[in-house]
Every structure is written in C-alpha cells, then in structure tokens.
Amino acid sequence: MSILLYKTILYLHILSAMMSIGPFFVLLPMMKKLREADLAKQQAYLDTFRSTTRLAKHAGHILVISGVLLVMGGYWSWKSSWIVITVLILVCSLYFLARAFSPKIRKFNEADQDKDKWVQSLTRSIWIYLFLLLTMLWFMVVKPEVW
C-alpha cells in the first residue's frame, strides 16, 4: 500500500472516530432540555437523538472498515494487544448501542411514562457509551503493549 493511500485511510479513520464520538457530547446538555420539554419539543429532541445515533452508527462502519484496511496495509499484527482489546471493546459497544438507546427512546411515546426516569436512563447510557468509545480511542492513540 502506498504511503499516500495509507495516510488517506488513516485520515478517514480519524475523521470517522470524531464523527462517532463527538455528537454524543452534544446530547448531554440536550438531556436537561428534554426533561423540561413539552410534547412537540420532546419529539424534536428525540429526533435529534435518533439522528445522532444513526450518524454514529454509519461513521462506525467507516471506522471499522478503515481500521481493518490500516491493519492489513500497515505493520501492526491482529494479535497486537491494543488491537485485540479495541476489537473486544468495539463488540461490547455495538451490543450496548443496540440496547441502550432505541428501546429507551420508544418508551417516551408510551402513555404514563416516567419522563424523568427515562431521561436519567438515557443520560446514563450516553456516559457509558462515551466511556466505551473514549477507551477505544485511548487504545488506538496510545497503542499500549499489554502482552
């Protein structure tokens, strides 16, 4: 793989990492507004939440594909500890993403819902997901050799 192609893929990898992580920081201040919103504003906030998770999901696809290409075209081994740990955290984050947001957002549309409870649950899920993503980012940047 040429140096230019490798650097282009690396750039896409970094850009997609930013697009996967960044929007979730915007959701944190929105949670307070969601708690106090009337029904019309609530739907707008929930639509923003859905769009954010959709963006993160698609950016994650680019992130994974570019990561695979970087390993295949670079000098890192699939057995490198930081790659193995990152992939394990990735699998956990994908499972968490599937369970953490969409089911909770659907609860907002149900009658007799406890809005405060669901906003608190969504906020907690955002923080957990950010922790997982930032942990993966740390492993990708620092590349610690654990074994």
Tab-separated table of C-alpha atoms in Angstrom, residues 84-144:
chain	number	residue	atom	x	y	z
A	84	VAL	CA	-7.399	-7.195	20.352
A	85	ILE	CA	-8.626	-5.099	23.288
A	86	THR	CA	-10.016	-2.422	20.958
A	87	VAL	CA	-11.947	-5.047	18.978
A	88	LEU	CA	-13.340	-6.540	22.213
A	89	ILE	CA	-14.481	-3.113	23.389
A	90	LEU	CA	-15.925	-2.477	19.917
A	91	VAL	CA	-18.062	-5.610	20.158
A	92	CYS	CA	-19.251	-4.544	23.625
A	93	SER	CA	-20.049	-1.042	22.390
A	94	LEU	CA	-22.039	-2.380	19.432
A	95	TYR	CA	-24.076	-4.579	21.748
A	96	PHE	CA	-24.549	-1.653	24.123
A	97	LEU	CA	-25.550	0.730	21.308
A	98	ALA	CA	-28.225	-1.681	20.118
A	99	ARG	CA	-29.713	-1.985	23.617
A	100	ALA	CA	-29.082	1.417	25.154
A	101	PHE	CA	-30.845	3.994	23.048
A	102	SER	CA	-33.615	2.892	20.667
A	103	PRO	CA	-35.665	0.918	23.236
A	104	LYS	CA	-35.467	3.809	25.698
A	105	ILE	CA	-36.433	6.398	23.090
A	106	ARG	CA	-39.503	4.319	22.201
A	107	LYS	CA	-40.589	4.460	25.864
A	108	PHE	CA	-41.084	8.220	25.558
A	109	ASN	CA	-44.040	7.660	23.244
A	110	GLU	CA	-45.841	5.332	25.635
A	111	ALA	CA	-48.669	6.593	27.817
A	112	ASP	CA	-47.988	7.065	31.537
A	113	GLN	CA	-44.256	7.132	31.046
A	114	ASP	CA	-41.960	8.428	33.762
A	115	LYS	CA	-40.096	11.030	31.736
A	116	ASP	CA	-37.534	11.804	34.446
A	117	LYS	CA	-36.680	8.127	34.774
A	118	TRP	CA	-36.130	7.723	31.020
A	119	VAL	CA	-34.118	10.943	30.692
A	120	GLN	CA	-31.916	9.812	33.574
A	121	SER	CA	-31.540	6.386	31.949
A	122	LEU	CA	-30.645	7.922	28.569
A	123	THR	CA	-28.119	10.246	30.208
A	124	ARG	CA	-26.508	7.313	31.994
A	125	SER	CA	-26.389	5.368	28.710
A	126	ILE	CA	-24.705	8.299	26.957
A	127	TRP	CA	-21.994	8.416	29.626
A	128	ILE	CA	-21.427	4.641	29.468
A	129	TYR	CA	-21.247	4.715	25.676
A	130	LEU	CA	-18.845	7.663	25.738
A	131	PHE	CA	-16.669	5.788	28.225
A	132	LEU	CA	-16.532	2.790	25.878
A	133	LEU	CA	-15.756	4.955	22.843
A	134	LEU	CA	-13.120	7.024	24.635
A	135	THR	CA	-11.491	3.861	25.983
A	136	MET	CA	-11.235	2.525	22.429
A	137	LEU	CA	-9.831	5.872	21.317
A	138	TRP	CA	-7.220	5.701	24.076
A	139	PHE	CA	-6.107	2.251	22.928
A	140	MET	CA	-5.898	3.404	19.302
A	141	VAL	CA	-3.866	6.500	20.161
A	142	VAL	CA	-1.559	5.148	22.886
A	143	LYS	CA	-1.220	1.595	21.458
A	144	PRO	CA	-0.132	0.039	24.762
